[in-house]
Short mmCIF file of C-alpha atoms (C1' of nucleotides) in Angstrom, two decimals:
data_model
loop_
_atom_site.label_atom_id
_atom_site.label_comp_id
_atom_site.label_asym_id
_atom_site.label_seq_id
_atom_site.Cartn_x
_atom_site.Cartn_y
_atom_site.Cartn_z
CA MET A 352 13.42 72.62 -0.22
CA ASP A 353 11.50 73.30 -3.31
CA LEU A 354 7.81 72.94 -4.28
CA ASP A 355 7.96 69.30 -5.23
CA GLN A 356 9.92 68.42 -2.03
CA LEU A 357 7.20 69.98 0.05
CA LEU A 358 4.45 68.30 -1.92
CA ILE A 359 6.06 64.85 -1.59
CA LEU A 360 6.49 65.37 2.11
CA LEU A 361 2.91 66.15 2.40
CA LYS A 362 1.84 63.27 0.24
CA LYS A 363 3.82 60.91 2.56
CA LYS A 364 1.73 62.08 5.39
CA GLY A 365 -1.44 61.45 3.36
CA TYR A 366 -2.17 64.94 1.99
CA LYS A 367 -3.12 65.41 -1.50
CA THR A 368 -1.59 67.57 -4.13
CA THR A 369 -4.08 70.27 -5.26
CA PRO A 370 -3.76 73.29 -7.44
CA GLN A 371 -4.55 75.55 -4.45
CA ARG A 372 -1.85 74.00 -2.20
CA LYS A 373 0.56 74.26 -4.92
CA THR A 374 -0.17 77.98 -5.35
CA ILE A 375 -0.02 78.76 -1.64
CA LEU A 376 3.36 76.84 -1.38
CA THR A 377 4.56 78.53 -4.53
CA VAL A 378 3.84 82.03 -3.04
CA LEU A 379 5.41 81.19 0.24
CA LEU A 380 8.51 79.84 -1.43
CA GLU A 381 8.70 83.08 -3.63
CA GLN A 382 8.57 85.27 -0.43
CA LYS A 383 11.67 83.48 1.03
CA ASP A 384 12.16 85.25 4.52
CA ASN A 385 9.42 87.78 4.13
CA LEU A 386 6.53 87.40 6.45
CA LEU A 387 3.05 87.35 4.80
CA THR A 388 -0.44 87.40 6.51
CA ALA A 389 -3.09 85.13 5.25
CA GLN A 390 -4.63 88.19 3.48
CA GLY A 391 -1.25 88.90 1.95
CA ILE A 392 -1.06 85.29 0.50
CA ASN A 393 -4.44 85.78 -0.88
CA LEU A 394 -3.30 88.95 -2.81
CA GLU A 395 -0.22 87.04 -4.01
CA CYS A 396 -2.48 84.14 -5.23
CA ILE A 397 -4.64 86.74 -7.10
CA LYS A 398 -1.48 88.19 -8.69
CA HIS A 399 -0.61 84.68 -9.99
CA LYS A 400 -4.28 84.56 -11.47
CA LYS A 401 -4.88 81.58 -9.15
CA ASN A 402 -7.69 82.68 -6.88
CA THR A 403 -7.76 80.82 -3.66
CA ASN A 404 -10.34 80.98 -1.05
CA ILE A 405 -9.11 82.61 2.19
CA THR A 406 -10.41 79.72 4.16
CA THR A 407 -8.33 77.35 2.27
CA ILE A 408 -5.29 79.55 2.88
CA TYR A 409 -5.89 79.41 6.64
CA ARG A 410 -6.51 75.61 6.41
CA ASN A 411 -3.31 75.17 4.65
CA LEU A 412 -1.41 77.33 6.94
CA GLU A 413 -2.69 75.49 9.79
CA LEU A 414 -1.60 72.17 8.22
CA LEU A 415 2.04 73.56 7.50
CA ASN A 416 2.04 74.76 11.03
CA GLU A 417 1.14 71.42 12.36
CA PHE A 418 4.18 69.90 10.68
CA ASP A 419 6.36 72.74 11.84
CA LEU A 420 6.88 73.82 8.12
CA VAL A 421 6.04 77.42 8.72
CA HIS A 422 7.16 79.96 11.10
CA LYS A 423 4.27 81.84 12.64
CA VAL A 424 4.93 85.30 14.03
CA ILE A 425 2.07 87.29 15.65
CA SER A 426 2.51 91.06 15.36
CA ASP A 427 1.39 93.64 17.88
CA ASP A 428 -1.90 94.19 16.13
CA GLY A 429 -2.77 90.44 16.51
CA THR A 430 -2.58 89.46 13.02
CA ALA A 431 -0.53 86.25 12.04
CA HIS A 432 2.38 86.42 9.70
CA TYR A 433 3.89 83.38 8.11
CA LYS A 434 6.77 82.14 6.12
CA LEU A 435 8.24 78.82 5.40
CA LYS A 436 10.73 77.39 7.86
CA CYS A 437 12.56 75.26 5.36
CA ILE A 438 14.07 78.14 3.56
CA GLU A 439 15.09 80.34 6.45
CA ASN A 440 18.63 80.07 7.72
CA HIS A 441 17.86 80.76 11.37
CA HIS A 442 17.63 84.53 11.96
CA HIS A 443 15.38 86.97 13.56
CA HIS A 444 13.48 90.34 12.85
CA LEU A 445 13.67 93.88 13.35
CA ILE A 446 10.21 95.28 13.66
CA CYS A 447 9.76 99.03 13.27
CA LYS A 448 7.59 100.57 15.87
CA GLY A 449 6.89 103.46 13.37
CA CYS A 450 5.64 101.65 10.23
CA GLY A 451 5.46 98.10 11.36
CA LYS A 452 7.92 97.11 8.62
CA MET A 453 9.63 93.63 9.51
CA GLU A 454 13.08 93.30 8.28
CA VAL A 455 15.25 90.34 8.54
CA ILE A 456 18.59 90.07 10.40
CA ASP A 457 20.79 87.10 9.64
CA TYR A 458 22.40 86.51 12.99
CA CYS A 459 21.13 84.59 16.08
CA PRO A 460 20.18 86.23 19.42
CA ILE A 461 23.51 86.22 21.13
CA LYS A 462 25.55 89.33 21.13
CA ILE A 463 23.81 91.10 18.34
CA LEU A 464 22.32 93.85 20.39
CA GLU A 465 25.51 96.04 20.68
CA ASN A 466 26.59 96.29 17.00
CA LEU A 467 23.20 96.25 15.47
CA SER A 468 22.19 99.97 15.86
CA GLU A 469 25.00 101.28 13.77
CA SER A 470 25.08 98.46 11.15
CA LYS A 471 21.33 98.75 10.29
CA SER A 472 20.97 102.29 11.35
CA PHE A 473 18.06 101.14 13.38
CA THR A 474 17.34 102.80 16.74
CA LEU A 475 16.48 99.92 19.28
CA THR A 476 13.92 100.80 21.83
CA ASP A 477 12.77 97.46 23.04
CA HIS A 478 13.12 93.80 22.34
CA LYS A 479 11.19 90.53 23.14
CA LEU A 480 12.76 87.21 23.42
CA GLU A 481 10.34 84.34 23.80
CA LEU A 482 11.43 80.88 24.27
CA TYR A 483 9.27 77.89 23.51
CA GLY A 484 9.45 74.36 24.59
CA TYR A 485 7.97 71.99 27.09
CA CYS A 486 7.79 72.51 30.78
CA LYS A 487 8.26 69.97 33.62
CA GLN A 488 4.61 68.91 33.56
CA CYS A 489 4.17 68.63 29.87
CA ASN A 490 7.51 66.80 29.30
CA MET B 205 5.91 102.54 41.44
CA ASP B 206 2.70 102.11 43.30
CA LEU B 207 -0.82 102.95 42.51
CA ASP B 208 -0.74 106.71 43.74
CA GLN B 209 2.31 107.36 41.76
CA LEU B 210 0.71 105.86 38.54
CA LEU B 211 -2.39 107.97 39.25
CA ILE B 212 -0.36 111.17 39.70
CA LEU B 213 1.53 110.32 36.50
CA LEU B 214 -1.74 110.03 34.59
CA LYS B 215 -3.24 113.02 36.18
CA LYS B 216 -0.28 115.20 35.11
CA LYS B 217 -1.13 114.11 31.53
CA GLY B 218 -4.73 115.17 31.95
CA TYR B 219 -6.22 111.86 32.83
CA LYS B 220 -8.77 111.55 35.67
CA THR B 221 -8.68 109.25 38.46
CA THR B 222 -11.76 106.98 38.33
CA PRO B 223 -12.75 103.93 40.40
CA GLN B 224 -12.37 101.74 37.32
CA ARG B 225 -8.97 103.04 36.45
CA LYS B 226 -8.03 102.46 40.10
CA THR B 227 -9.31 98.92 40.01
CA ILE B 228 -7.54 98.02 36.75
CA LEU B 229 -4.18 99.51 38.02
CA THR B 230 -4.62 97.71 41.27
CA VAL B 231 -5.10 94.40 39.57
CA LEU B 232 -2.03 94.86 37.29
CA LEU B 233 0.01 95.98 40.25
CA GLU B 234 -1.06 92.75 42.16
CA GLN B 235 -0.02 90.71 39.15
CA LYS B 236 3.50 91.80 39.14
CA ASP B 237 5.19 89.85 36.30
CA ASN B 238 2.25 87.71 35.51
CA LEU B 239 0.91 88.31 32.08
CA LEU B 240 -2.96 88.89 31.91
CA THR B 241 -5.43 89.15 29.14
CA ALA B 242 -8.23 91.78 28.91
CA GLN B 243 -10.52 89.11 29.94
CA GLY B 244 -8.28 87.96 32.73
CA ILE B 245 -8.14 91.41 34.21
CA ASN B 246 -11.97 91.59 33.99
CA LEU B 247 -12.14 88.35 36.04
CA GLU B 248 -9.77 89.88 38.55
CA CYS B 249 -11.95 93.09 38.77
CA ILE B 250 -14.95 90.81 39.51
CA LYS B 251 -12.95 89.06 42.23
CA HIS B 252 -12.56 92.51 43.73
CA LYS B 253 -16.14 93.00 43.46
CA LYS B 254 -15.38 96.14 41.33
CA ASN B 255 -17.03 95.04 37.99
CA THR B 256 -15.54 97.00 35.08
CA ASN B 257 -16.75 97.03 31.65
CA ILE B 258 -14.54 95.24 29.26
CA THR B 259 -14.38 98.11 27.00
CA THR B 260 -13.21 100.31 29.71
CA ILE B 261 -10.46 97.78 30.35
CA TYR B 262 -9.37 97.79 26.76
CA ARG B 263 -9.51 101.65 26.65
CA ASN B 264 -7.37 101.77 29.84
CA LEU B 265 -4.85 99.27 28.49
CA GLU B 266 -4.53 101.28 25.20
CA LEU B 267 -3.97 104.39 27.40
CA LEU B 268 -1.23 102.71 29.46
CA ASN B 269 0.22 101.41 26.21
CA GLU B 270 0.44 104.86 24.80
CA PHE B 271 2.53 106.05 27.54
CA ASP B 272 4.60 102.89 27.53
CA LEU B 273 3.49 101.79 30.89
CA VAL B 274 2.50 98.31 29.94
CA HIS B 275 4.24 95.43 28.34
CA LYS B 276 2.05 93.95 25.53
CA VAL B 277 2.78 90.45 24.50
CA ILE B 278 0.77 88.72 21.73
CA SER B 279 0.49 84.99 22.06
CA ASP B 280 0.19 82.50 19.30
CA ASP B 281 -3.54 82.45 19.48
CA GLY B 282 -3.67 86.10 18.96
CA THR B 283 -4.76 87.28 22.19
CA ALA B 284 -2.86 90.26 23.96
CA HIS B 285 -1.38 89.82 27.21
CA TYR B 286 -0.35 92.66 29.51
CA LYS B 287 1.63 93.54 32.52
CA LEU B 288 2.94 96.75 34.01
CA LYS B 289 6.31 97.84 32.81
CA CYS B 290 7.21 99.87 35.82
CA ILE B 291 7.38 96.76 38.19
CA GLU B 292 9.21 94.42 35.87
CA ASN B 293 12.93 94.10 36.33
CA HIS B 294 13.89 93.49 32.77
CA HIS B 295 13.29 89.86 31.91
CA HIS B 296 11.73 87.56 29.51
CA HIS B 297 9.31 84.57 29.26
CA LEU B 298 9.27 80.86 28.83
CA ILE B 299 6.22 79.93 27.07
CA CYS B 300 5.11 76.22 27.07
CA LYS B 301 4.14 74.81 23.69
CA GLY B 302 2.16 72.21 25.55
CA CYS B 303 -0.03 74.13 27.82
CA GLY B 304 0.62 77.68 26.91
CA LYS B 305 1.82 78.69 30.31
CA MET B 306 3.99 81.71 30.47
CA GLU B 307 6.75 81.71 33.08
CA VAL B 308 9.18 84.46 33.89
CA ILE B 309 12.91 84.17 33.46
CA ASP B 310 14.84 86.88 35.26
CA TYR B 311 17.91 87.24 33.06
CA CYS B 312 18.25 88.95 29.79
CA PRO B 313 18.66 87.55 26.32
CA ILE B 314 22.32 87.16 26.12
CA LYS B 315 23.82 83.67 26.98
CA ILE B 316 20.87 82.28 28.76
CA LEU B 317 20.03 79.70 26.23
CA GLU B 318 22.78 77.12 27.28
CA ASN B 319 22.23 76.90 30.97
CA LEU B 320 18.44 77.31 30.87
CA SER B 321 17.33 73.82 30.12
CA GLU B 322 18.75 72.28 33.27
CA SER B 323 17.98 75.12 35.58
CA LYS B 324 14.32 75.18 34.71
CA SER B 325 13.84 71.74 33.47
CA PHE B 326 12.34 73.19 30.46
CA THR B 327 12.92 71.65 27.16
CA LEU B 328 13.66 74.31 24.53
CA THR B 329 12.40 73.60 21.09
CA ASP B 330 12.30 77.06 19.59
CA HIS B 331 12.69 80.72 20.38
CA LYS B 332 11.86 84.07 19.08
CA LEU B 333 13.66 87.27 19.34
CA GLU B 334 12.02 90.31 18.14
CA LEU B 335 13.68 93.67 18.23
CA TYR B 336 11.70 96.93 18.16
CA GLY B 337 12.67 100.44 17.48
CA TYR B 338 12.67 102.83 14.53
CA CYS B 339 14.11 102.32 11.09
CA LYS B 340 16.00 104.88 8.97
CA GLN B 341 12.89 106.20 7.39
CA CYS B 342 10.97 106.63 10.55
CA ASN B 343 13.89 108.16 12.67
"C1'" DA C 1208 -14.75 54.44 -4.60
"C1'" DT C 1209 -12.66 56.58 -0.99
"C1'" DT C 1210 -11.08 60.21 1.61
"C1'" DG C 1211 -9.29 64.40 1.95
"C1'" DA C 1212 -9.92 69.32 -0.11
"C1'" DT C 1213 -12.54 73.21 -1.33
"C1'" DG C 1214 -15.87 77.11 -1.31
"C1'" DC C 1215 -19.36 79.28 0.68
"C1'" DA C 1216 -21.72 81.13 4.49
"C1'" DA C 1217 -22.25 81.60 8.96
"C1'" DA C 1218 -20.18 81.64 13.65
"C1'" DC C 1219 -16.94 82.92 16.85
"C1'" DT C 1220 -13.35 85.84 19.49
"C1'" DT C 1221 -10.98 89.55 20.28
"C1'" DT C 1222 -10.77 94.31 19.84
"C1'" DT C 1223 -12.50 98.73 18.31
"C1'" DT C 1224 -16.05 102.49 17.71
"C1'" DG C 1225 -20.32 105.55 18.27
"C1'" DC C 1226 -23.23 107.66 21.21
"C1'" DA C 1227 -25.69 109.18 25.27
"C1'" DC C 1228 -25.04 109.63 30.03
"C1'" DA C 1229 -22.35 109.99 34.22
"C1'" DG C 1230 -18.90 111.67 37.01
"C1'" DA C 1231 -14.06 113.85 38.18
"C1'" DC C 1232 -12.09 118.18 38.21
"C1'" DG D 436 -19.79 123.61 33.95
"C1'" DT D 437 -16.54 121.41 31.34
"C1'" DC D 438 -14.66 117.75 29.43
"C1'" DT D 439 -12.92 113.11 29.99
"C1'" DG D 440 -14.59 108.44 31.26
"C1'" DT D 441 -17.87 104.89 31.08
"C1'" DG D 442 -21.34 101.39 29.64
"C1'" DC D 443 -23.93 99.51 26.31
"C1'" DA D 444 -24.71 97.98 21.82
"C1'" DA D 445 -23.04 97.28 17.50
"C1'" DA D 446 -19.28 96.96 14.19
"C1'" DA D 447 -14.98 95.36 12.68
"C1'" DA D 448 -11.13 92.44 11.95
"C1'" DG D 449 -9.16 88.01 11.87
"C1'" DT D 450 -9.79 83.34 12.22
"C1'" DT D 451 -12.49 78.97 12.58
"C1'" DT D 452 -16.36 75.81 11.78
"C1'" DG D 453 -20.33 73.10 9.27
"C1'" DC D 454 -21.79 71.27 5.42
"C1'" DA D 455 -22.42 70.10 0.69
"C1'" DT D 456 -19.82 69.38 -3.20
"C1'" DC D 457 -15.56 68.47 -5.80
"C1'" DA D 458 -11.54 66.19 -7.07
"C1'" DA D 459 -6.97 63.58 -6.07
"C1'" DT D 460 -5.54 59.00 -5.34
#
DNA sequence: ATTGATGCAAACTTTTTGCACAGAC
DNA sequence: GTCTGTGCAAAAAGTTTGCATCAAT
């Protein structure tokens, strides 16, 4: 999925194409599987010399989240990190308890735990699996 | 692990036994595998007629977290939820995207995805596996 | 022309910090 | 008596909201 496809998708839903929206999506597309905070996106926008108000960034991220277009991960310090869903090929993250660095691992949950430590030279201490969906009442 | 054991453990590390600390630990022990926010703990303290300043709660949770005695889960709205690690028998959570309810599932990541939907009548839409540990540099 | 989008400032929520006083050892 | 713990108030950080204005369709 590229910039134009995303914009067309939003346009179909009644959302306009604006320079700010373009910049934010461009930044997210560039980052691929990297997780970025709202502040991080802001900095990237500045690098592109396309200053974008932080409020606008939040509002666009919320919009993207509504249509399930971004993956939102909340880190241990409570800050939200985002990346586009459309470019991810289903994988997960290694999060270093030392430096907080988030690294991508390409495989899916099942059976990765054992052969992970050596292949990434990452010492596993803990893991969190959170499953989302709808419970009996909400279904 | 019960209240006295926890208090002894902390005392060994140089931390004093105070009524507030006792109340907070008592509340956490009662909740077993339930996840509680700092505010939630506050409410429970009030129910016990042992009012405890919210700051004190945060400070004690931080202390417990330092010694890896609590499990800290951050939800999608950015609020931290806690429970004691010492009473959990390694499991994970189902988080309803509708109401946000967090329910315990007793098994571990591997191979639960397939037989989950029917056994809990929970419609899975998404899941997040986050692995924590130390990377090459931090090791 | 209409309706959504933006920018600014201010509000809000959760969490953290500074400081004086209280209390556990 | 010492030193950690507490409560209060204020600050900080991230995020959200209200409102007037701007701009894409």
